PDB file of C-alpha atoms and ligand atoms in Angstrom:
ATOM      1  CA  MET T   1      -0.097   0.167  -0.349  1.00 67.00           C
ATOM      2  CA  ALA T   2       1.365   3.432  -1.274  1.00 88.00           C
ATOM      3  CA  GLU T   3       1.849   5.899   2.047  1.00 96.00           C
ATOM      4  CA  ALA T   4      -1.396   7.853   2.943  1.00 98.00           C
ATOM      5  CA  ARG T   5      -2.088  11.257   1.649  1.00 98.00           C
ATOM      6  CA  VAL T   6      -1.219  13.909   4.712  1.00 98.00           C
ATOM      7  CA  ILE T   7      -4.805  15.802   5.297  1.00 98.00           C
ATOM      8  CA  ASP T   8      -3.214  19.361   4.891  1.00 98.00           C
ATOM      9  CA  GLY T   9      -5.532  20.932   7.885  1.00 98.00           C
ATOM     10  CA  LYS T  10      -3.395  23.953   7.700  1.00 98.00           C
ATOM     11  CA  ALA T  11      -4.240  24.756   4.234  1.00 98.00           C
ATOM     12  CA  ILE T  12      -7.517  23.969   5.147  1.00 98.00           C
ATOM     13  CA  ALA T  13      -7.762  26.129   7.800  1.00 98.00           C
ATOM     14  CA  VAL T  14      -6.720  28.907   5.881  1.00 98.00           C
ATOM     15  CA  SER T  15      -8.936  28.904   3.643  1.00 98.00           C
ATOM     16  CA  LEU T  16     -12.037  28.733   5.489  1.00 98.00           C
ATOM     17  CA  ARG T  17     -10.566  32.027   7.222  1.00 98.00           C
ATOM     18  CA  GLN T  18     -10.359  33.641   4.094  1.00 98.00           C
ATOM     19  CA  ARG T  19     -13.606  32.714   3.382  1.00 98.00           C
ATOM     20  CA  VAL T  20     -14.921  33.755   6.740  1.00 98.00           C
ATOM     21  CA  ALA T  21     -12.778  37.342   6.264  1.00 98.00           C
ATOM     22  CA  ALA T  22     -14.326  38.074   2.808  1.00 98.00           C
ATOM     23  CA  ALA T  23     -17.899  37.309   3.911  1.00 98.00           C
ATOM     24  CA  ALA T  24     -17.271  39.866   7.170  1.00 98.00           C
ATOM     25  CA  SER T  25     -16.408  42.614   5.094  1.00 98.00           C
ATOM     26  CA  GLN T  26     -19.157  41.737   2.558  1.00 98.00           C
ATOM     27  CA  LEU T  27     -21.308  42.136   6.171  1.00 98.00           C
ATOM     28  CA  ARG T  28     -19.954  45.234   6.768  1.00 98.00           C
ATOM     29  CA  GLU T  29     -20.172  46.996   2.998  1.00 98.00           C
ATOM     30  CA  THR T  30     -23.489  45.666   2.927  1.00 97.00           C
ATOM     31  CA  GLN T  31     -24.968  45.754   6.620  1.00 97.00           C
ATOM     32  CA  ARG T  32     -22.451  47.802   8.653  1.00 97.00           C
ATOM     33  CA  LEU T  33     -21.990  45.366  11.028  1.00 97.00           C
ATOM     34  CA  THR T  34     -18.820  43.673  12.039  1.00 98.00           C
ATOM     35  CA  PRO T  35     -19.760  39.937  13.704  1.00 98.00           C
ATOM     36  CA  ALA T  36     -18.316  39.948  17.329  1.00 98.00           C
ATOM     37  CA  LEU T  37     -17.259  36.914  19.750  1.00 98.00           C
ATOM     38  CA  ALA T  38     -16.795  37.756  23.687  1.00 98.00           C
ATOM     39  CA  THR T  39     -14.341  34.938  25.418  1.00 98.00           C
ATOM     40  CA  VAL T  40     -15.237  34.407  28.957  1.00 98.00           C
ATOM     41  CA  LEU T  41     -11.801  32.823  30.911  1.00 98.00           C
ATOM     42  CA  VAL T  42     -12.121  32.193  34.071  1.00 98.00           C
ATOM     43  CA  GLY T  43      -9.008  31.603  36.005  1.00 98.00           C
ATOM     44  CA  ASP T  44      -5.548  31.326  35.172  1.00 96.00           C
ATOM     45  CA  ASN T  45      -5.032  28.075  33.356  1.00 96.00           C
ATOM     46  CA  PRO T  46      -2.572  28.474  31.099  1.00 95.00           C
ATOM     47  CA  ALA T  47      -3.468  25.980  28.639  1.00 94.00           C
ATOM     48  CA  SER T  48      -6.753  28.354  28.517  1.00 96.00           C
ATOM     49  CA  GLN T  49      -5.209  31.558  28.170  1.00 97.00           C
ATOM     50  CA  SER T  50      -2.968  30.326  25.130  1.00 96.00           C
ATOM     51  CA  TYR T  51      -6.107  29.012  23.514  1.00 96.00           C
ATOM     52  CA  ILE T  52      -8.239  32.502  24.309  1.00 97.00           C
ATOM     53  CA  ARG T  53      -5.186  34.318  23.522  1.00 97.00           C
ATOM     54  CA  ALA T  54      -5.077  32.383  19.735  1.00 97.00           C
ATOM     55  CA  LYS T  55      -9.001  33.156  19.633  1.00 98.00           C
ATOM     56  CA  GLY T  56      -8.872  36.799  19.743  1.00 97.00           C
ATOM     57  CA  THR T  57      -5.720  37.096  17.972  1.00 98.00           C
ATOM     58  CA  ALA T  58      -7.962  34.795  14.674  1.00 98.00           C
ATOM     59  CA  CYS T  59     -10.763  37.148  15.297  1.00 98.00           C
ATOM     60  CA  THR T  60      -9.402  40.368  14.957  1.00 98.00           C
ATOM     61  CA  ALA T  61      -6.831  39.220  11.187  1.00 97.00           C
ATOM     62  CA  GLY T  62     -10.547  37.545  10.072  1.00 98.00           C
ATOM     63  CA  GLY T  63     -11.667  40.788  10.218  1.00 98.00           C
ATOM     64  CA  LEU T  64     -14.204  39.952  13.208  1.00 98.00           C
ATOM     65  CA  ALA T  65     -14.622  41.818  16.490  1.00 98.00           C
ATOM     66  CA  SER T  66     -13.586  40.309  20.001  1.00 98.00           C
ATOM     67  CA  PHE T  67     -14.449  40.900  23.892  1.00 98.00           C
ATOM     68  CA  ASP T  68     -12.163  38.777  26.267  1.00 98.00           C
ATOM     69  CA  LEU T  69     -13.596  38.564  29.861  1.00 98.00           C
ATOM     70  CA  ARG T  70     -11.682  37.449  32.149  1.00 98.00           C
ATOM     71  CA  LEU T  71     -12.934  36.211  35.997  1.00 98.00           C
ATOM     72  CA  PRO T  72     -10.977  35.152  39.027  1.00 98.00           C
ATOM     73  CA  GLY T  73     -10.453  31.714  39.159  1.00 98.00           C
ATOM     74  CA  ASP T  74     -13.104  31.980  42.655  1.00 98.00           C
ATOM     75  CA  VAL T  75     -15.532  33.487  40.755  1.00 98.00           C
ATOM     76  CA  SER T  76     -19.066  31.806  42.207  1.00 98.00           C
ATOM     77  CA  GLU T  77     -21.351  30.275  39.830  1.00 98.00           C
ATOM     78  CA  ALA T  78     -24.126  33.063  40.440  1.00 98.00           C
ATOM     79  CA  ALA T  79     -21.519  35.459  38.979  1.00 98.00           C
ATOM     80  CA  LEU T  80     -20.323  34.012  35.827  1.00 98.00           C
ATOM     81  CA  ILE T  81     -23.912  33.073  34.697  1.00 98.00           C
ATOM     82  CA  SER T  82     -25.434  36.690  35.573  1.00 98.00           C
ATOM     83  CA  GLU T  83     -22.275  37.653  33.525  1.00 98.00           C
ATOM     84  CA  ILE T  84     -23.220  35.377  30.447  1.00 98.00           C
ATOM     85  CA  GLY T  85     -27.212  37.101  31.199  1.00 99.00           C
ATOM     86  CA  ARG T  86     -24.962  40.723  30.675  1.00 98.00           C
ATOM     87  CA  LEU T  87     -23.656  39.329  27.178  1.00 99.00           C
ATOM     88  CA  ASN T  88     -26.879  37.044  25.696  1.00 98.00           C
ATOM     89  CA  ILE T  89     -28.683  40.672  26.042  1.00 98.00           C
ATOM     90  CA  ASP T  90     -25.523  42.707  24.882  1.00 98.00           C
ATOM     91  CA  GLU T  91     -26.196  43.566  21.034  1.00 98.00           C
ATOM     92  CA  ARG T  92     -23.336  43.714  20.295  1.00 98.00           C
ATOM     93  CA  VAL T  93     -22.359  40.689  21.055  1.00 98.00           C
ATOM     94  CA  ASP T  94     -23.642  37.536  18.622  1.00 98.00           C
ATOM     95  CA  GLY T  95     -20.840  34.972  19.619  1.00 98.00           C
ATOM     96  CA  ILE T  96     -20.286  33.301  23.845  1.00 99.00           C
ATOM     97  CA  LEU T  97     -17.566  30.643  24.302  1.00 98.00           C
ATOM     98  CA  VAL T  98     -16.827  30.041  27.794  1.00 98.00           C
ATOM     99  CA  GLN T  99     -13.309  28.430  28.143  1.00 98.00           C
ATOM    100  CA  LEU T 100     -14.046  24.754  29.299  1.00 97.00           C
ATOM    101  CA  PRO T 101     -12.801  23.189  31.607  1.00 96.00           C
ATOM    102  CA  LEU T 102     -14.334  25.628  34.325  1.00 98.00           C
ATOM    103  CA  PRO T 103     -13.525  25.499  38.122  1.00 98.00           C
ATOM    104  CA  PRO T 104     -15.166  22.465  40.122  1.00 98.00           C
ATOM    105  CA  GLN T 105     -17.370  25.047  42.151  1.00 98.00           C
ATOM    106  CA  ILE T 106     -19.448  25.924  38.901  1.00 98.00           C
ATOM    107  CA  ASP T 107     -21.328  23.263  37.016  1.00 98.00           C
ATOM    108  CA  ALA T 108     -20.196  23.719  33.197  1.00 98.00           C
ATOM    109  CA  GLN T 109     -23.713  22.438  32.128  1.00 98.00           C
ATOM    110  CA  ARG T 110     -25.736  25.223  34.041  1.00 98.00           C
ATOM    111  CA  VAL T 111     -23.383  27.277  32.635  1.00 98.00           C
ATOM    112  CA  ILE T 112     -24.037  26.306  28.666  1.00 98.00           C
ATOM    113  CA  ALA T 113     -27.219  26.136  29.506  1.00 98.00           C
ATOM    114  CA  ALA T 114     -27.618  29.748  30.827  1.00 99.00           C
ATOM    115  CA  ILE T 115     -26.058  30.795  27.143  1.00 99.00           C
ATOM    116  CA  ASP T 116     -28.861  32.557  24.879  1.00 98.00           C
ATOM    117  CA  PRO T 117     -28.895  29.379  21.918  1.00 98.00           C
ATOM    118  CA  GLU T 118     -28.531  32.118  19.272  1.00 98.00           C
ATOM    119  CA  LYS T 119     -25.089  32.655  20.591  1.00 98.00           C
ATOM    120  CA  ASP T 120     -23.683  29.792  21.392  1.00 99.00           C
ATOM    121  CA  VAL T 121     -20.834  29.361  19.083  1.00 98.00           C
ATOM    122  CA  ASP T 122     -19.618  26.495  20.872  1.00 98.00           C
ATOM    123  CA  GLY T 123     -22.999  24.691  20.088  1.00 98.00           C
ATOM    124  CA  PHE T 124     -22.686  22.873  23.181  1.00 98.00           C
ATOM    125  CA  HIS T 125     -26.123  24.259  24.283  1.00 98.00           C
ATOM    126  CA  PRO T 126     -28.794  21.002  24.707  1.00 98.00           C
ATOM    127  CA  ILE T 127     -31.513  23.384  22.109  1.00 98.00           C
ATOM    128  CA  ASN T 128     -28.265  22.929  19.898  1.00 98.00           C
ATOM    129  CA  VAL T 129     -27.348  19.956  21.255  1.00 98.00           C
ATOM    130  CA  GLY T 130     -31.117  18.981  19.789  1.00 98.00           C
ATOM    131  CA  ARG T 131     -30.868  20.547  16.707  1.00 98.00           C
ATOM    132  CA  LEU T 132     -28.088  18.588  15.547  1.00 98.00           C
ATOM    133  CA  TRP T 133     -29.261  15.464  16.486  1.00 98.00           C
ATOM    134  CA  THR T 134     -32.433  15.686  14.617  1.00 98.00           C
ATOM    135  CA  GLY T 135     -31.201  17.901  11.611  1.00 97.00           C
ATOM    136  CA  ILE T 136     -32.767  21.405  12.593  1.00 98.00           C
ATOM    137  CA  PRO T 137     -29.975  24.319  11.248  1.00 97.00           C
ATOM    138  CA  GLY T 138     -28.225  25.728  14.548  1.00 98.00           C
ATOM    139  CA  LEU T 139     -25.073  26.534  15.186  1.00 98.00           C
ATOM    140  CA  VAL T 140     -22.715  23.381  15.390  1.00 98.00           C
ATOM    141  CA  PRO T 141     -19.598  22.331  17.935  1.00 98.00           C
ATOM    142  CA  CYS T 142     -16.371  23.817  16.013  1.00 98.00           C
ATOM    143  CA  THR T 143     -14.123  20.673  16.696  1.00 98.00           C
ATOM    144  CA  PRO T 144     -16.698  18.259  15.067  1.00 98.00           C
ATOM    145  CA  GLN T 145     -17.431  20.545  12.232  1.00 98.00           C
ATOM    146  CA  GLY T 146     -13.305  20.945  11.290  1.00 98.00           C
ATOM    147  CA  CYS T 147     -13.558  17.202  10.651  1.00 99.00           C
ATOM    148  CA  LEU T 148     -16.135  17.120   8.780  1.00 98.00           C
ATOM    149  CA  LEU T 149     -14.551  19.647   6.581  1.00 98.00           C
ATOM    150  CA  LEU T 150     -11.030  17.513   6.350  1.00 98.00           C
ATOM    151  CA  LEU T 151     -12.893  13.885   5.647  1.00 98.00           C
ATOM    152  CA  ARG T 152     -14.615  16.237   2.864  1.00 98.00           C
ATOM    153  CA  ALA T 153     -12.013  17.398   1.438  1.00 98.00           C
ATOM    154  CA  VAL T 154     -10.943  13.548   0.560  1.00 98.00           C
ATOM    155  CA  ARG T 155     -14.503  12.090   0.006  1.00 98.00           C
ATOM    156  CA  PRO T 156     -16.826  14.633  -0.370  1.00 98.00           C
ATOM    157  CA  ASP T 157     -20.004  11.730  -0.523  1.00 98.00           C
ATOM    158  CA  LEU T 158     -20.011  10.144   2.102  1.00 98.00           C
ATOM    159  CA  SER T 159     -22.869   8.141   1.808  1.00 98.00           C
ATOM    160  CA  GLY T 160     -22.703   4.613   2.967  1.00 98.00           C
ATOM    161  CA  ALA T 161     -19.596   4.926   4.121  1.00 99.00           C
ATOM    162  CA  ALA T 162     -18.792   2.662   7.832  1.00 99.00           C
ATOM    163  CA  ALA T 163     -17.983   5.110  10.293  1.00 99.00           C
ATOM    164  CA  VAL T 164     -16.249   4.628  13.735  1.00 99.00           C
ATOM    165  CA  VAL T 165     -15.961   7.423  16.189  1.00 99.00           C
ATOM    166  CA  LEU T 166     -13.559   6.292  19.297  1.00 99.00           C
ATOM    167  CA  GLY T 167     -14.752   8.391  22.226  1.00 98.00           C
ATOM    168  CA  ARG T 168     -17.690   9.819  23.302  1.00 98.00           C
ATOM    169  CA  SER T 169     -17.364  13.258  24.782  1.00 98.00           C
ATOM    170  CA  ASN T 170     -19.500  15.862  24.680  1.00 98.00           C
ATOM    171  CA  ILE T 171     -17.279  18.351  22.772  1.00 97.00           C
ATOM    172  CA  VAL T 172     -15.773  15.944  20.045  1.00 98.00           C
ATOM    173  CA  GLY T 173     -17.649  12.069  19.719  1.00 98.00           C
ATOM    174  CA  ARG T 174     -21.228  12.649  19.930  1.00 98.00           C
ATOM    175  CA  PRO T 175     -21.620  15.768  17.698  1.00 98.00           C
ATOM    176  CA  ILE T 176     -19.116  14.222  15.061  1.00 98.00           C
ATOM    177  CA  ALA T 177     -21.268  11.145  15.413  1.00 99.00           C
ATOM    178  CA  ALA T 178     -24.591  13.163  14.196  1.00 98.00           C
ATOM    179  CA  LEU T 179     -22.680  14.829  11.781  1.00 98.00           C
ATOM    180  CA  LEU T 180     -21.387  12.069  10.360  1.00 98.00           C
ATOM    181  CA  LEU T 181     -24.937  10.329  10.788  1.00 98.00           C
ATOM    182  CA  ALA T 182     -26.687  13.279   8.863  1.00 98.00           C
ATOM    183  CA  ALA T 183     -23.792  13.215   6.158  1.00 98.00           C
ATOM    184  CA  ASP T 184     -25.579   8.877   5.648  1.00 98.00           C
ATOM    185  CA  CYS T 185     -22.981   7.585   7.341  1.00 99.00           C
ATOM    186  CA  THR T 186     -23.143   4.157   9.083  1.00 99.00           C
ATOM    187  CA  VAL T 187     -21.838   5.084  12.146  1.00 99.00           C
ATOM    188  CA  THR T 188     -20.597   2.837  15.091  1.00 99.00           C
ATOM    189  CA  MET T 189     -19.527   4.525  18.775  1.00 99.00           C
ATOM    190  CA  VAL T 190     -16.418   2.955  20.700  1.00 98.00           C
ATOM    191  CA  HIS T 191     -15.685   4.240  24.238  1.00 98.00           C
ATOM    192  CA  SER T 192     -13.512   2.827  27.031  1.00 98.00           C
ATOM    193  CA  ARG T 193     -16.180  -0.137  27.702  1.00 98.00           C
ATOM    194  CA  THR T 194     -16.726  -1.414  24.035  1.00 98.00           C
ATOM    195  CA  ARG T 195     -15.266  -5.065  23.815  1.00 98.00           C
ATOM    196  CA  ASP T 196     -12.273  -5.011  21.046  1.00 98.00           C
ATOM    197  CA  PRO T 197     -12.424  -1.711  20.302  1.00 98.00           C
ATOM    198  CA  ALA T 198      -9.072  -2.575  17.705  1.00 98.00           C
ATOM    199  CA  LEU T 199     -11.843  -4.735  16.187  1.00 99.00           C
ATOM    200  CA  ILE T 200     -14.393  -2.796  15.619  1.00 99.00           C
ATOM    201  CA  SER T 201     -12.107   0.174  14.666  1.00 99.00           C
ATOM    202  CA  SER T 202     -10.353  -2.136  11.930  1.00 99.00           C
ATOM    203  CA  HIS T 203     -13.936  -2.151   9.616  1.00 98.00           C
ATOM    204  CA  ALA T 204     -14.150   1.376   9.306  1.00 99.00           C
ATOM    205  CA  ASP T 205     -13.499   3.448   6.101  1.00 99.00           C
ATOM    206  CA  ILE T 206     -13.718   6.464   8.709  1.00 99.00           C
ATOM    207  CA  VAL T 207     -11.992   6.377  11.989  1.00 99.00           C
ATOM    208  CA  VAL T 208     -12.165   9.635  14.057  1.00 99.00           C
ATOM    209  CA  ALA T 209      -9.846   9.458  16.911  1.00 99.00           C
ATOM    210  CA  SER T 210     -10.499  11.401  20.019  1.00 98.00           C
ATOM    211  CA  ILE T 211      -9.773  10.025  23.098  1.00 98.00           C
ATOM    212  CA  GLY T 212      -7.367  11.199  25.139  1.00 97.00           C
ATOM    213  CA  ARG T 213      -4.658   8.166  24.483  1.00 98.00           C
ATOM    214  CA  PRO T 214      -1.286   9.094  22.651  1.00 98.00           C
ATOM    215  CA  GLY T 215      -0.551   6.806  20.005  1.00 98.00           C
ATOM    216  CA  LEU T 216      -3.341   4.449  21.075  1.00 98.00           C
ATOM    217  CA  VAL T 217      -4.767   3.764  17.838  1.00 98.00           C
ATOM    218  CA  GLY T 218      -2.015   1.262  16.223  1.00 98.00           C
ATOM    219  CA  ALA T 219      -1.756  -0.251  12.653  1.00 98.00           C
ATOM    220  CA  ASN T 220      -4.945  -2.949  13.546  1.00 98.00           C
ATOM    221  CA  TRP T 221      -6.665  -0.450  13.823  1.00 99.00           C
ATOM    222  CA  ILE T 222      -6.997   0.521  10.869  1.00 99.00           C
ATOM    223  CA  LYS T 223      -8.747  -0.664   7.417  1.00 98.00           C
ATOM    224  CA  PRO T 224      -6.550  -0.838   4.453  1.00 98.00           C
ATOM    225  CA  GLY T 225      -7.591   2.577   2.498  1.00 98.00           C
ATOM    226  CA  ALA T 226      -9.173   3.867   5.305  1.00 99.00           C
ATOM    227  CA  ILE T 227      -9.639   7.301   6.652  1.00 99.00           C
ATOM    228  CA  VAL T 228      -8.218   8.743   9.910  1.00 99.00           C
ATOM    229  CA  ILE T 229      -8.714  12.170  11.691  1.00 99.00           C
ATOM    230  CA  ASP T 230      -7.052  12.447  14.626  1.00 98.00           C
ATOM    231  CA  VAL T 231      -8.435  14.340  17.158  1.00 98.00           C
ATOM    232  CA  GLY T 232      -5.960  13.986  20.198  1.00 98.00           C
ATOM    233  CA  ILE T 233      -3.860  16.799  21.487  1.00 97.00           C
ATOM    234  CA  ASN T 234      -1.622  14.924  24.033  1.00 97.00           C
ATOM    235  CA  ALA T 235       1.506  16.136  25.696  1.00 95.00           C
ATOM    236  CA  VAL T 236       4.406  13.570  25.869  1.00 96.00           C
ATOM    237  CA  PRO T 237       7.820  13.634  26.873  1.00 94.00           C
ATOM    238  CA  GLY T 238      10.082  14.043  23.971  1.00 89.00           C
ATOM    239  CA  PRO T 239      13.516  12.342  22.592  1.00 88.00           C
ATOM    240  CA  ASP T 240      15.266  15.667  24.248  1.00 91.00           C
ATOM    241  CA  GLY T 241      13.604  15.778  27.195  1.00 90.00           C
ATOM    242  CA  ARG T 242      10.976  18.653  26.008  1.00 93.00           C
ATOM    243  CA  SER T 243       7.371  17.482  25.593  1.00 94.00           C
ATOM    244  CA  ARG T 244       5.379  17.305  22.283  1.00 95.00           C
ATOM    245  CA  ILE T 245       2.109  17.231  21.264  1.00 96.00           C
ATOM    246  CA  VAL T 246       1.287  13.846  19.465  1.00 97.00           C
ATOM    247  CA  GLY T 247      -2.542  12.552  18.842  1.00 98.00           C
ATOM    248  CA  ASP T 248      -4.386   9.687  19.949  1.00 98.00           C
ATOM    249  CA  VAL T 249      -3.184   7.549  16.139  1.00 98.00           C
ATOM    250  CA  ASP T 250       0.582   6.241  15.555  1.00 98.00           C
ATOM    251  CA  PHE T 251       1.198   8.093  12.796  1.00 98.00           C
ATOM    252  CA  PRO T 252       4.368   6.408  11.620  1.00 98.00           C
ATOM    253  CA  ALA T 253       1.886   2.887  11.633  1.00 98.00           C
ATOM    254  CA  ALA T 254      -1.042   3.979  10.551  1.00 98.00           C
ATOM    255  CA  SER T 255      -0.055   6.238   7.225  1.00 98.00           C
ATOM    256  CA  GLN T 256       1.136   3.317   6.004  1.00 98.00           C
ATOM    257  CA  ILE T 257      -2.323   1.832   5.823  1.00 98.00           C
ATOM    258  CA  ALA T 258      -4.331   4.410   5.657  1.00 98.00           C
ATOM    259  CA  SER T 259      -5.165   6.459   2.408  1.00 98.00           C
ATOM    260  CA  ALA T 260      -5.417   9.344   3.918  1.00 99.00           C
ATOM    261  CA  ILE T 261      -4.873  11.472   7.603  1.00 99.00           C
ATOM    262  CA  THR T 262      -4.158  14.151   9.435  1.00 98.00           C
ATOM    263  CA  PRO T 263      -1.203  14.911  11.205  1.00 98.00           C
ATOM    264  CA  VAL T 264      -0.987  15.772  14.544  1.00 98.00           C
ATOM    265  CA  PRO T 265      -0.355  19.049  15.194  1.00 97.00           C
ATOM    266  CA  GLY T 266      -1.278  20.660  11.616  1.00 98.00           C
ATOM    267  CA  GLY T 267      -4.973  18.665  11.136  1.00 98.00           C
ATOM    268  CA  VAL T 268      -8.034  19.205  13.423  1.00 98.00           C
ATOM    269  CA  GLY T 269      -6.208  21.832  15.581  1.00 97.00           C
ATOM    270  CA  PRO T 270      -5.982  24.528  13.458  1.00 98.00           C
ATOM    271  CA  MET T 271      -9.941  24.007  11.844  1.00 98.00           C
ATOM    272  CA  THR T 272     -11.496  24.134  15.265  1.00 98.00           C
ATOM    273  CA  ILE T 273     -10.371  27.935  15.453  1.00 97.00           C
ATOM    274  CA  ALA T 274     -11.487  28.545  11.838  1.00 98.00           C
ATOM    275  CA  CYS T 275     -14.963  27.102  12.115  1.00 98.00           C
ATOM    276  CA  LEU T 276     -15.369  29.384  15.371  1.00 98.00           C
ATOM    277  CA  LEU T 277     -14.592  32.466  13.178  1.00 98.00           C
ATOM    278  CA  ARG T 278     -17.473  30.663  10.973  1.00 98.00           C
ATOM    279  CA  ASN T 279     -19.851  29.786  13.600  1.00 98.00           C
ATOM    280  CA  THR T 280     -19.611  33.527  14.903  1.00 98.00           C
ATOM    281  CA  LEU T 281     -20.420  34.478  11.385  1.00 98.00           C
ATOM    282  CA  VAL T 282     -23.570  32.658  11.256  1.00 98.00           C
ATOM    283  CA  ALA T 283     -24.744  33.626  14.824  1.00 98.00           C
ATOM    284  CA  ALA T 284     -24.379  36.979  13.520  1.00 98.00           C
ATOM    285  CA  CYS T 285     -26.460  36.331  10.545  1.00 98.00           C
ATOM    286  CA  ARG T 286     -28.780  34.390  12.080  1.00 97.00           C
ATOM    287  CA  ARG T 287     -29.642  36.658  14.953  1.00 96.00           C
ATOM    288  CA  ARG T 288     -30.539  38.867  12.039  1.00 97.00           C
ATOM    289  CA  GLY T 289     -32.332  36.553   9.868  1.00 97.00           C
ATOM    290  CA  LEU T 290     -29.657  36.986   7.196  1.00 97.00           C
ATOM    291  CA  THR T 291     -29.005  34.511   4.636  1.00 96.00           C
ATOM    292  CA  ASN T 292     -26.027  32.012   5.907  1.00 97.00           C
ATOM    293  CA  PRO T 293     -23.018  33.209   3.394  1.00 96.00           C
ATOM    294  CA  LEU T 294     -21.148  30.031   4.738  1.00 97.00           C
ATOM    295  CA  PRO T 295     -23.343  26.841   4.467  1.00 96.00           C
ATOM    296  CA  LEU T 296     -21.911  23.943   5.894  1.00 93.00           C
TER     297      LEU T 296
HETATM  298  N1  GUN Q 301     -11.948  23.217  26.251  1.00 97.88           N
HETATM  299  C1  GUN Q 301     -11.587  22.099  25.007  1.00 97.88           C
HETATM  300  N2  GUN Q 301     -12.357  22.082  24.011  1.00 97.88           N
HETATM  301  C2  GUN Q 301     -13.452  23.092  24.250  1.00 97.88           C
HETATM  302  C3  GUN Q 301     -14.282  23.305  22.836  1.00 97.88           C
HETATM  303  O1  GUN Q 301     -14.252  23.577  21.707  1.00 97.88           O
HETATM  304  N3  GUN Q 301     -14.836  24.593  23.764  1.00 97.88           N
HETATM  305  C4  GUN Q 301     -14.675  25.209  24.598  1.00 97.88           C
HETATM  306  N4  GUN Q 301     -15.289  26.142  25.385  1.00 97.88           N
HETATM  307  N5  GUN Q 301     -13.421  25.025  25.735  1.00 97.88           N
HETATM  308  C5  GUN Q 301     -13.016  24.103  25.383  1.00 97.88           C
END
């Protein structure tokens, strides 16, 4: 088997961001509207801080506005929900993103439920989850959306494909399963209690790995010619003792068997922010009854 095509998430994300920027510029000219994202960061988790920074920078680069709300790590759930209430009624704000994880005194589900579903650019609100599973247009979670776009870049018609989703998180596993089902795949979910996950995975035309276990998905998990999307972001000690980032898939092994595979870094990661910008633009249009210029 020939070596797999490496799916260039960086390039595909750049192209999506350019289309978002062009659409934003159109909205500015025709509607005098600049879509705006409000990010909310609770506490000072360094990884979260760097994600929030990246989101703000990406907004600016794409011609979107951003508001950056920071709250102390010991803020109460009630105070956080009250801040969300202010963002909900703030006409300048089109999208609200509360960075996860939240500190232990705060129930993330209650916080997510407090966001106006029309501003829920993460697509985590139960209303948007319900819309996704029932086929009603809504806001679709960013990372799964990015996975779908990467898959479509190599296989535009996913109909009839056997897709295996490894992991059942609310952020990735469940919503990607819903998107693949909507794209007419036959979807199997594999999780920590599944018996013989490698065997099930090895029958799939499409494998989406989102389990948080560095390199667990080896050659024996992959059917020859399968498409592999690796959502994992795991820090492991490198040969020089410094930490490096690897995915859930053993890339060197799997790329000998798959027909196409995403690298880590440079695969799904860049797509997530591009899709967040897209969601902010989509939310701005939806709220005003304007046609979505960037349908999925
Ligand atoms: N933390 C890790 N992934 C995400 C995400 O997609 N959205 C938010 N808000 N927080 C996260």
